mmCIF file of C-alpha atoms and ligand atoms in Angstrom:
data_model
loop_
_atom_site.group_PDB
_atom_site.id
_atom_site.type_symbol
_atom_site.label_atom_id
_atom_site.label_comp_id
_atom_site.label_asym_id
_atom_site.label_seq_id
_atom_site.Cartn_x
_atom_site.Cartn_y
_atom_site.Cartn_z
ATOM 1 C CA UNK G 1 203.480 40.148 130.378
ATOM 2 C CA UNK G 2 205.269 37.022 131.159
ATOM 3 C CA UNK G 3 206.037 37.468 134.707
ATOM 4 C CA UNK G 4 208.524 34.198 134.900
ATOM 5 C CA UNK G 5 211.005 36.062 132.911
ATOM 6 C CA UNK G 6 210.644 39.348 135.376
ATOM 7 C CA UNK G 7 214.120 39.681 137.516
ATOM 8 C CA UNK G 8 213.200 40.184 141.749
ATOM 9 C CA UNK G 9 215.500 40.048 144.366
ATOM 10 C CA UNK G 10 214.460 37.082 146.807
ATOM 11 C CA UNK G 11 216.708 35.202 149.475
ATOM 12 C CA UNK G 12 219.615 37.671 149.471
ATOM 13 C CA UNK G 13 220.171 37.769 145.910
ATOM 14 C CA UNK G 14 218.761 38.267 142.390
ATOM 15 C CA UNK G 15 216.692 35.368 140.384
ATOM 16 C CA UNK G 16 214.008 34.866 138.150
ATOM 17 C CA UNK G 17 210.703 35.030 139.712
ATOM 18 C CA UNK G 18 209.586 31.404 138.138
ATOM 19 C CA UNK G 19 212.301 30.941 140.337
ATOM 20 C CA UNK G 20 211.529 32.372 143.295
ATOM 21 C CA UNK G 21 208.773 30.191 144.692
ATOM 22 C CA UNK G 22 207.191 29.460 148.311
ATOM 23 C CA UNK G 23 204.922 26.697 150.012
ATOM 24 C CA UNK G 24 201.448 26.793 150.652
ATOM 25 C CA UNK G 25 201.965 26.949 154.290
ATOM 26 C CA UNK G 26 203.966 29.584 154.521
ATOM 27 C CA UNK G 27 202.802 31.846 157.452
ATOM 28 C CA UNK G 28 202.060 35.100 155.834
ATOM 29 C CA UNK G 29 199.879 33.163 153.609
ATOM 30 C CA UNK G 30 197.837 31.455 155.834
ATOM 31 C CA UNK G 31 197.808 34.475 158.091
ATOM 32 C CA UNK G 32 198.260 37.499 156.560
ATOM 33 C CA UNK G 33 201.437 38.177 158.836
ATOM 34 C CA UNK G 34 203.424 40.165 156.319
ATOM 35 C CA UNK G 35 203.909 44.071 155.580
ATOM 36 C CA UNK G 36 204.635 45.628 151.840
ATOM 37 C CA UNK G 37 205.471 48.567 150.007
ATOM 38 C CA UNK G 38 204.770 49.783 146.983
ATOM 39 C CA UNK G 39 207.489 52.163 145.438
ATOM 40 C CA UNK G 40 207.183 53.494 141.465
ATOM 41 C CA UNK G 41 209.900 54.153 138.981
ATOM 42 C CA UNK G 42 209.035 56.465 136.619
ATOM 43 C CA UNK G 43 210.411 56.801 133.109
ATOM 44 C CA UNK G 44 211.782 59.877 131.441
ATOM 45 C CA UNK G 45 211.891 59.461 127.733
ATOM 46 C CA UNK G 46 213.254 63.057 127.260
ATOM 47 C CA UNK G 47 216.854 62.498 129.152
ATOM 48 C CA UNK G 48 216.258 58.267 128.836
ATOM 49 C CA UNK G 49 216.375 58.049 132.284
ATOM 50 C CA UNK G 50 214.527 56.493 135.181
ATOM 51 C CA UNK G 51 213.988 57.403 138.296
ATOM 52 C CA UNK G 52 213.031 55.316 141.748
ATOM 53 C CA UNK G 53 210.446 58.030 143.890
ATOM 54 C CA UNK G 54 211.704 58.299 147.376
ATOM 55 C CA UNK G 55 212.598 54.459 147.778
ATOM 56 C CA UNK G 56 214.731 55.594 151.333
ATOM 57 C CA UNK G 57 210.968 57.208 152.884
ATOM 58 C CA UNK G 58 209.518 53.858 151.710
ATOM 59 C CA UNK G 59 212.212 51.564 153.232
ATOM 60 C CA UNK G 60 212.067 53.348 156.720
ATOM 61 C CA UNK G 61 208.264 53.057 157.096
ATOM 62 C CA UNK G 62 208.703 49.406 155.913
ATOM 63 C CA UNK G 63 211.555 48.952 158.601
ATOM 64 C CA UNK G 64 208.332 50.543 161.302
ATOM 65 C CA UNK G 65 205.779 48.326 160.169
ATOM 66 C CA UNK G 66 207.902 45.016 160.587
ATOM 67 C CA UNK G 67 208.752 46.277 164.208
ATOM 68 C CA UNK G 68 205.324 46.308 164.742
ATOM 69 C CA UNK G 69 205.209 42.433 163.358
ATOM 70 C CA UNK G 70 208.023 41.128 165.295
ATOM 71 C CA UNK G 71 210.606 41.288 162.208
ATOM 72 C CA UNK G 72 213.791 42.896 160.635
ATOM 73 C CA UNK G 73 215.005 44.018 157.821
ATOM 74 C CA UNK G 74 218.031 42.484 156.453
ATOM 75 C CA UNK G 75 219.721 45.628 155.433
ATOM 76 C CA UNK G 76 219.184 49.567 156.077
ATOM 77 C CA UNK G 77 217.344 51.579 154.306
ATOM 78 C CA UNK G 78 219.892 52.634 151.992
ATOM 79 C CA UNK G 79 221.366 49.256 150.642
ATOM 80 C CA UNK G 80 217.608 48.495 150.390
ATOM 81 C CA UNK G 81 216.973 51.319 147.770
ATOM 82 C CA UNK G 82 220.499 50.412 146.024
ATOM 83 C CA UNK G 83 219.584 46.864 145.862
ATOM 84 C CA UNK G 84 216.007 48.352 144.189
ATOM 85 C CA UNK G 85 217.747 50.279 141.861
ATOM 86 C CA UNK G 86 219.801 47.228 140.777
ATOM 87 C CA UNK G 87 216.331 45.334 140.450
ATOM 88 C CA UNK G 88 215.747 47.984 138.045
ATOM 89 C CA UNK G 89 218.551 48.103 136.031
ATOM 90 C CA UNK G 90 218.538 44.292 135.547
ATOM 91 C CA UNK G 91 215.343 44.205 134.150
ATOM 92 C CA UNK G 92 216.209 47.008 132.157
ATOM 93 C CA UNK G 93 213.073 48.992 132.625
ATOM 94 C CA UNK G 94 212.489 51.708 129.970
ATOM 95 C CA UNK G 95 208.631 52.679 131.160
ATOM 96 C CA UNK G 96 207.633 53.155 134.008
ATOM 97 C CA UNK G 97 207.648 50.634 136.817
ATOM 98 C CA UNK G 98 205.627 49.508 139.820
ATOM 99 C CA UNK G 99 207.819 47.979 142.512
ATOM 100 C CA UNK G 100 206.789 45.508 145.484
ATOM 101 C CA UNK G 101 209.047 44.678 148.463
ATOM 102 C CA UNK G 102 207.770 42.214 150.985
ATOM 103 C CA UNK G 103 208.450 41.643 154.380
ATOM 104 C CA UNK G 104 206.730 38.187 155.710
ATOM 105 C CA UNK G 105 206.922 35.239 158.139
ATOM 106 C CA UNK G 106 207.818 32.825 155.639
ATOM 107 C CA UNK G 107 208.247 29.457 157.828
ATOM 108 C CA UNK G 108 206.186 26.969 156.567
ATOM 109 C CA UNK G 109 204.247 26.295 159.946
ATOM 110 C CA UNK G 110 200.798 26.693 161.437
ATOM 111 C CA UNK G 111 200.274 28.498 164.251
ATOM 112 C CA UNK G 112 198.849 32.237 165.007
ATOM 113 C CA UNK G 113 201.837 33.965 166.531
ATOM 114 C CA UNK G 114 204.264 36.923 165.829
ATOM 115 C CA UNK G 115 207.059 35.758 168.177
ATOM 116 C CA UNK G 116 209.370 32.620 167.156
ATOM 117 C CA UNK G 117 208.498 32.686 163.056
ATOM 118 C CA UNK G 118 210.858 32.957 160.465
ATOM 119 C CA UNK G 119 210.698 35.338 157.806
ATOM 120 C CA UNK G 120 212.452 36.487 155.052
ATOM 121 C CA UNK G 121 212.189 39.716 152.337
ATOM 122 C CA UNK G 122 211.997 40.183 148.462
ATOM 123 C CA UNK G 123 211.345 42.416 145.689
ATOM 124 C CA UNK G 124 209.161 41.898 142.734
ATOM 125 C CA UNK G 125 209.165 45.226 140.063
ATOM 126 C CA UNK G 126 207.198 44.879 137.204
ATOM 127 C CA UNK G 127 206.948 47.539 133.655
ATOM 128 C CA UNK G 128 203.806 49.654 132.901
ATOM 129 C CA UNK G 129 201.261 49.349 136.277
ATOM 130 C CA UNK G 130 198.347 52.003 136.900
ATOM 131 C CA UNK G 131 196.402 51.565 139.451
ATOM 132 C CA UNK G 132 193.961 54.183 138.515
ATOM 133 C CA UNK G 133 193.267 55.870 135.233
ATOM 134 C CA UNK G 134 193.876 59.567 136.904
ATOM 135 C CA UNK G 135 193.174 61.611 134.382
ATOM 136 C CA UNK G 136 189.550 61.320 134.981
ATOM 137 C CA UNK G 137 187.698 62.171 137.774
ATOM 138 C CA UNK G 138 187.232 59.848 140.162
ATOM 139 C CA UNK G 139 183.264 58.812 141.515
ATOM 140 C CA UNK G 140 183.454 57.673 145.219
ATOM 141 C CA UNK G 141 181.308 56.706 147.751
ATOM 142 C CA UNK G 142 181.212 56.773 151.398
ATOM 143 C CA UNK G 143 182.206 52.879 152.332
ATOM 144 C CA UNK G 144 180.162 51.387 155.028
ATOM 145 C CA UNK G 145 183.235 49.477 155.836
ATOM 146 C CA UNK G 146 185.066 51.108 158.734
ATOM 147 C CA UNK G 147 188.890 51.670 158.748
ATOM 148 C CA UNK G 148 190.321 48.651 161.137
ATOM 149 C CA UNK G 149 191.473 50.550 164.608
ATOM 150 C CA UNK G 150 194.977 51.349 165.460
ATOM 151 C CA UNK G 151 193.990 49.277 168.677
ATOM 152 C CA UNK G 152 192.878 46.040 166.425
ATOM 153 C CA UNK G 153 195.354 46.354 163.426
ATOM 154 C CA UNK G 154 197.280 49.152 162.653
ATOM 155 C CA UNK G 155 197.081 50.695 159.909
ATOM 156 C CA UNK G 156 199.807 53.104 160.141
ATOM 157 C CA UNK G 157 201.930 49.413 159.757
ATOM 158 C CA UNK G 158 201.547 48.564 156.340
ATOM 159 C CA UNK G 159 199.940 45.010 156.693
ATOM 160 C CA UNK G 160 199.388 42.405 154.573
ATOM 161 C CA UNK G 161 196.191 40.931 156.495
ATOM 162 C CA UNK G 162 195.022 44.176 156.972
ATOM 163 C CA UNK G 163 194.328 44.934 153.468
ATOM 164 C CA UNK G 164 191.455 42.843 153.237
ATOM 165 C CA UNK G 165 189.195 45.657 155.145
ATOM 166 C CA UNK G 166 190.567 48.064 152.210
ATOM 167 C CA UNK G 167 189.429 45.077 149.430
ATOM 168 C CA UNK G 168 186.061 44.829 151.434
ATOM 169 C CA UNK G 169 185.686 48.854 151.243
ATOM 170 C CA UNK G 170 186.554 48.892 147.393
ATOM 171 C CA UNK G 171 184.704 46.284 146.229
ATOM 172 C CA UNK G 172 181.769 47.026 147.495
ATOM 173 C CA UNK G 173 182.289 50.831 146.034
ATOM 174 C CA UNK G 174 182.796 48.761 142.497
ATOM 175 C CA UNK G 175 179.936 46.488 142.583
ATOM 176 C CA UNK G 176 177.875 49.350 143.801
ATOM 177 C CA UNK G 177 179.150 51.575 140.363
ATOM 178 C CA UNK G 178 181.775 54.001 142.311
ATOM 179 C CA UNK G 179 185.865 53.996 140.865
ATOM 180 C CA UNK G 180 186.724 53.708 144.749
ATOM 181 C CA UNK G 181 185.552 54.461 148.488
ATOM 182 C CA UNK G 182 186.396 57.050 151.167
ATOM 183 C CA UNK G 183 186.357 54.939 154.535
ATOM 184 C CA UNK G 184 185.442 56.572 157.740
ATOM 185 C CA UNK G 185 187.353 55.470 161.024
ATOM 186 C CA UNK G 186 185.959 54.161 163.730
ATOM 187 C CA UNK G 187 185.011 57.378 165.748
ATOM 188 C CA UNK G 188 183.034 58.217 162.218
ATOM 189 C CA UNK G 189 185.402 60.628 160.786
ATOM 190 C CA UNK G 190 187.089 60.910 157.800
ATOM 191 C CA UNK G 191 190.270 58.187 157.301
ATOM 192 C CA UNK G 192 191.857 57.413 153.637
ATOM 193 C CA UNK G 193 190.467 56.288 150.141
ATOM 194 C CA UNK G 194 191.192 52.614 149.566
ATOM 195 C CA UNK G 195 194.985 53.049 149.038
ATOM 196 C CA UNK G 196 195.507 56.647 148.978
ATOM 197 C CA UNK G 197 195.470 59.860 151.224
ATOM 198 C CA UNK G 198 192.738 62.363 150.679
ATOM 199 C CA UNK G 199 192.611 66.382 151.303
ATOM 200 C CA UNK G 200 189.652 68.420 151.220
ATOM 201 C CA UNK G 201 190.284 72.282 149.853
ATOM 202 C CA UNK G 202 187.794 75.081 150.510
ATOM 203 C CA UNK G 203 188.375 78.457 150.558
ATOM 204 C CA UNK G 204 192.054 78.578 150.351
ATOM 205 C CA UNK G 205 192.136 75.905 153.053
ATOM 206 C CA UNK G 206 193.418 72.447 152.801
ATOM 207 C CA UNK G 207 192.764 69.982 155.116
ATOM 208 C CA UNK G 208 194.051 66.580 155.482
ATOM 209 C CA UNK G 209 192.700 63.851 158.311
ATOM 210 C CA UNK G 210 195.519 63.430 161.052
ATOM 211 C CA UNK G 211 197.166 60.310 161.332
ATOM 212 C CA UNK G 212 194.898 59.668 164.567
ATOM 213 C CA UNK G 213 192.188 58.369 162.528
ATOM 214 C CA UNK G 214 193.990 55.376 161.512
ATOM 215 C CA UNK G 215 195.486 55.691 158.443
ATOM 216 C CA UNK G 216 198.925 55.230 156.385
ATOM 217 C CA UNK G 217 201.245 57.896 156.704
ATOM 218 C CA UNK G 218 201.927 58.251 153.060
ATOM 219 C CA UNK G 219 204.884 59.254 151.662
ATOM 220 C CA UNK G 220 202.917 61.103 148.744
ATOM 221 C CA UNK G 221 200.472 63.117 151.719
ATOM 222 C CA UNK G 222 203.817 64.589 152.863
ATOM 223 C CA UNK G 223 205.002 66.162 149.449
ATOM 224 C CA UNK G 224 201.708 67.624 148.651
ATOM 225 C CA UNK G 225 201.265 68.878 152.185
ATOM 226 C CA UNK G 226 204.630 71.396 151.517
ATOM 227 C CA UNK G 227 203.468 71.799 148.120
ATOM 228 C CA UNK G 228 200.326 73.263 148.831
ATOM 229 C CA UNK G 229 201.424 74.906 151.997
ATOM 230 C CA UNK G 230 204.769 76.245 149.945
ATOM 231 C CA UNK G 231 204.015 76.777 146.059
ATOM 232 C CA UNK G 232 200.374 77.327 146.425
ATOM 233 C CA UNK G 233 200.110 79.368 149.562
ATOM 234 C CA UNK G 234 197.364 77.369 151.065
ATOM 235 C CA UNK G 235 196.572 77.012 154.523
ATOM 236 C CA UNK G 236 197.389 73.336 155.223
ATOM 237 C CA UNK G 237 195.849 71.320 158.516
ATOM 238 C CA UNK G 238 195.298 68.177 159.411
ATOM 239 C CA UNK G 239 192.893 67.370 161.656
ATOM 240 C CA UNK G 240 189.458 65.357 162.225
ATOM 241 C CA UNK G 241 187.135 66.151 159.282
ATOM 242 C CA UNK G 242 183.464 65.426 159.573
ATOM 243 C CA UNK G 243 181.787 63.333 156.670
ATOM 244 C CA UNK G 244 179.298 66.684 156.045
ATOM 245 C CA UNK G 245 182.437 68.312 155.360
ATOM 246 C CA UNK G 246 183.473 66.312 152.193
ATOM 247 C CA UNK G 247 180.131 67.109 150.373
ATOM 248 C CA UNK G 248 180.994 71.239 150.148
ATOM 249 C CA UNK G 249 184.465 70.905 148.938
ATOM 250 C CA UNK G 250 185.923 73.206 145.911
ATOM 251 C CA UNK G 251 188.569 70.057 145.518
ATOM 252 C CA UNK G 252 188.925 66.365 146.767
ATOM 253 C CA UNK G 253 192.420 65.496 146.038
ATOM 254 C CA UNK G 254 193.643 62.101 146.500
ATOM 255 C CA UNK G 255 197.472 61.144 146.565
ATOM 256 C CA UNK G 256 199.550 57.888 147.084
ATOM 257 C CA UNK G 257 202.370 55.963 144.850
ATOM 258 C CA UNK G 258 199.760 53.860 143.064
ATOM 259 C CA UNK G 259 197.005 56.361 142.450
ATOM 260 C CA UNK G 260 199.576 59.357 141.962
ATOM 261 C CA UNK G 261 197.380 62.689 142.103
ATOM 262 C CA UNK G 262 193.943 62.111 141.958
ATOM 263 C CA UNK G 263 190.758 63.951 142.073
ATOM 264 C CA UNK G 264 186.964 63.365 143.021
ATOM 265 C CA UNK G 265 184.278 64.378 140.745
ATOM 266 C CA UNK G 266 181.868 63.184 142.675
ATOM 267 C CA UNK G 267 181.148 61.582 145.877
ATOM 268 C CA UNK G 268 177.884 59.835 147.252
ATOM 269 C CA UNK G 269 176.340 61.177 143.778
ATOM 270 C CA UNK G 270 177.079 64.415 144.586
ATOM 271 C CA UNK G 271 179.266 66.775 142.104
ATOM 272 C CA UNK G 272 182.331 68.136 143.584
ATOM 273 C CA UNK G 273 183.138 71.400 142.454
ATOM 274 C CA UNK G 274 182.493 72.309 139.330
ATOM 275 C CA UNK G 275 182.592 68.430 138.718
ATOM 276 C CA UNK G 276 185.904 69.026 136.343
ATOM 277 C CA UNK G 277 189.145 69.188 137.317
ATOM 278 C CA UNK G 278 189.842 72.265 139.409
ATOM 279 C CA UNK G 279 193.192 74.587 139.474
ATOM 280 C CA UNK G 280 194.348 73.002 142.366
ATOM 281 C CA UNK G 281 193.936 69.381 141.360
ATOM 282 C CA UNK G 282 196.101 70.653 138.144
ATOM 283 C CA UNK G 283 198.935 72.336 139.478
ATOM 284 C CA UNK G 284 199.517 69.520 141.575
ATOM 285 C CA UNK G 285 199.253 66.969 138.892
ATOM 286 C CA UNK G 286 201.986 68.446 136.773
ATOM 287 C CA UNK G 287 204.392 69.575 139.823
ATOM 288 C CA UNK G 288 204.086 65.730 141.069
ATOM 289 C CA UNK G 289 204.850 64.818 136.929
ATOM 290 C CA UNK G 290 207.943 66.930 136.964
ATOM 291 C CA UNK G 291 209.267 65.773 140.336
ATOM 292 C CA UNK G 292 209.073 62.118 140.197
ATOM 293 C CA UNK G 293 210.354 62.283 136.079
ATOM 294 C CA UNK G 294 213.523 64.474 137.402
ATOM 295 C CA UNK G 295 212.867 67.506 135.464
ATOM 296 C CA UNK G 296 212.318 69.273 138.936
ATOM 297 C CA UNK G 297 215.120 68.759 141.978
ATOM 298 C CA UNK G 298 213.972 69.879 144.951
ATOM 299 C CA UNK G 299 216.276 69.540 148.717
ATOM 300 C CA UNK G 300 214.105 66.586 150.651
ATOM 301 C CA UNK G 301 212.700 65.269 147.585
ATOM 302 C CA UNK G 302 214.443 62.164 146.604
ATOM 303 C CA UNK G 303 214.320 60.907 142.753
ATOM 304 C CA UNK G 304 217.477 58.799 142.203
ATOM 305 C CA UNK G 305 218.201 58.146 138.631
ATOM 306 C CA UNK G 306 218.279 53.945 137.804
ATOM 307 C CA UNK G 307 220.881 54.633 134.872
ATOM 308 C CA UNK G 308 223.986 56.047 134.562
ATOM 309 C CA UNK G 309 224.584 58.793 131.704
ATOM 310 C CA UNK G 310 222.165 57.234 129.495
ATOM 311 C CA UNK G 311 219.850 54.231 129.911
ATOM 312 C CA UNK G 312 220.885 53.287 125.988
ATOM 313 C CA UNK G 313 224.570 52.451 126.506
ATOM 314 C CA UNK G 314 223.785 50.087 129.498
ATOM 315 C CA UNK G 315 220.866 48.450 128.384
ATOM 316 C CA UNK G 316 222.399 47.608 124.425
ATOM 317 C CA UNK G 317 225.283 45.385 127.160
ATOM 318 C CA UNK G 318 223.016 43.399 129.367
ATOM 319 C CA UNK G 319 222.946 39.695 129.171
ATOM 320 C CA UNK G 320 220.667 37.765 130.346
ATOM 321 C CA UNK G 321 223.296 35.617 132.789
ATOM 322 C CA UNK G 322 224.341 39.210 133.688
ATOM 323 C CA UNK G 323 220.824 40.054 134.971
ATOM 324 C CA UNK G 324 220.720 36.907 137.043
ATOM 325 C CA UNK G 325 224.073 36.368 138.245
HETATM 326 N N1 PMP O 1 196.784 54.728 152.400
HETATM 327 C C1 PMP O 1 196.846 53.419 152.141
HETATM 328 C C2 PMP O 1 195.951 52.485 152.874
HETATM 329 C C3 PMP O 1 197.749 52.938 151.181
HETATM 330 O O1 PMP O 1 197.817 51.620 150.921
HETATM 331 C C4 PMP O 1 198.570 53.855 150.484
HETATM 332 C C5 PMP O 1 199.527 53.366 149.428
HETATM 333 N N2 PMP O 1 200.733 52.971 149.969
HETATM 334 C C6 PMP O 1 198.493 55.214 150.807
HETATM 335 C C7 PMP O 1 197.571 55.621 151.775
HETATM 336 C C8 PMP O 1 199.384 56.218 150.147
HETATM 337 O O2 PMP O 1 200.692 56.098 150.661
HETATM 338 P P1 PMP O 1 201.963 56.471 149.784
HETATM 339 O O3 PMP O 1 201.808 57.880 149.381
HETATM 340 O O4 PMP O 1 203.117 56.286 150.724
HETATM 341 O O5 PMP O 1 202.009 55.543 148.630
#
């Protein structure tokens, strides 16, 4: 893909992103002083539609984590997920799409410091990313990396910096033969998988760490909590879970934008479950498919369609100054 040609939304307006360049000493680069999302637009070939998953949820916890670094956003909520839908449209997306606002201290300046820096927001989307092939079973390991403490880095603020203790955590689960790693907060219980939420089912139970052990509230962990407390009829907590605990699951689900639903076949070389997928894992997987694709509306679940009537009529009139302008 060439990305040059790719449409983002950068200094208050829409440009190419060949065009939308930044200097090597920009702050966030140099220190990691920047927070992201990642949202995902997801293509229905069916109706020729596509539709942006929950970009308001995503735009509030993006306005929380730049509090916690000192900045703004320049509009609320949402403009932020009109102006994303517009990013859509102008590329003309007909697949599905991964989308990347950024919040960071872009003054080109050295110094470590929140207060007194500059900074600025954009949007990159881009056609076609997985993070994750899903459909398989996913083999994890226990990371010997710890989960960085709310009282060091927060991780309920979605950090820039702060991702390199998830990169330490996953590639050492890759070099070491695992897909990805369950990291353990700093009191030794159970936190997130690299960039997902994780719940644990046994015996009609569900369990899901609480946000105490430093993780990212994710937008995804709150639609499958309701759906398994609501269409499945499981019991749903969240609340510390032991390490020991993970090892006798029926089910290890793990959710997030990226990853969508996925499941753990095995973890520390041990099979979970019946090592396939399990009924659970299933249900889930096609409820979150329906939801996010439009084909099921539900009050407090919010898939706003990119197009108007038809994706084909707009598209077939888009120029390319159009797309720019
Ligand atoms: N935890 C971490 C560390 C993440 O990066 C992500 C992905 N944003 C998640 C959990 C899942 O959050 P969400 O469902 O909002 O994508």
């Amino acid at each position: 893909m060439d990305l040059g040609e790719l449409v983002v939304y950068h200094r208050g307006g829409f440009r190419l992103y060949r065009e939308a360049t930044l200097g090597l000493l920009t702050h966030a680069l140099q220190y990691g002083t920047g927070c992201y999302e990642g949202l995902r637009a997801f293509w229905n070939a069916e109706d020729e539609q596509l539709f942006v998953f929950e970009p308001v949820a995503h735009y509030e916890r993006m306005r929380r984590s730049g509090r916690v670094l000192l900045m703004d956003l320049p509009h609320d909520a949402e403009k932020l997920a009109e102006i994303t839908l517009e990013l859509c449209r102008r590329n003309g997306f007909r697949t599905d799409a991964y989308i990347r606002p950024i919040l960071f201290k872009s003054e080109e300046l050295l110094g470590v410091r929140l207060d007194d820096v500059a900074h600025e927001f954009s949007i990159v989307a881009f056609p076609n990313s997985r993070y994750l092939d899903s459909d398989e079973g996913l083999r994890l390991c226990v990371s010997s990396w710890r989960r960085v403490d709310d009282n060091a880095a927060p991780a309920r603020a979605k950090i820039t910096g702060s991702y390199v203790n998830t990169a330490l955590a996953k590639s050492e689960a890759r070099l070491n033969g695992f897909d990805d790693a369950i990291v353990l907060s700093d009191d030794g219980h159970v936190s997130e998988v690299s960039v997902a939420n994780l719940f644990v089912v046994r015996d009609g139970i569900a369990t899901t760490p609480d946000p105490s052990q430093n993780l990212l509230e994710g937008v995804t962990r709150k639609l499958v909590a309701g759906y398994l407390r609501d269409d499945v009829g499981l019991t749903v907590e969240s609340r510390a879970i032991d390490r020991s605990e993970l090892y006798s699951a029926d089910e290890i689900l793990l959710c997030g934008t990226g990853v969508g639903i996925a499941w753990a076949s095995s973890l520390d070389h041990r099979t979970i479950g019946t090592g396939r997928i399990g009924p659970i894992a299933t249900q889930l997987r096609a409820f979150y498919d329906d939801v996010t694709r439009g084909r099921i509306v539900r009050p407090g679940l919010d898939a706003r369609a990119v197009y108007g009537a038809s994706a084909r009529r707009e598209l077939a009139t888009a120029n390319v100054d159009e797309r720019v302008a």
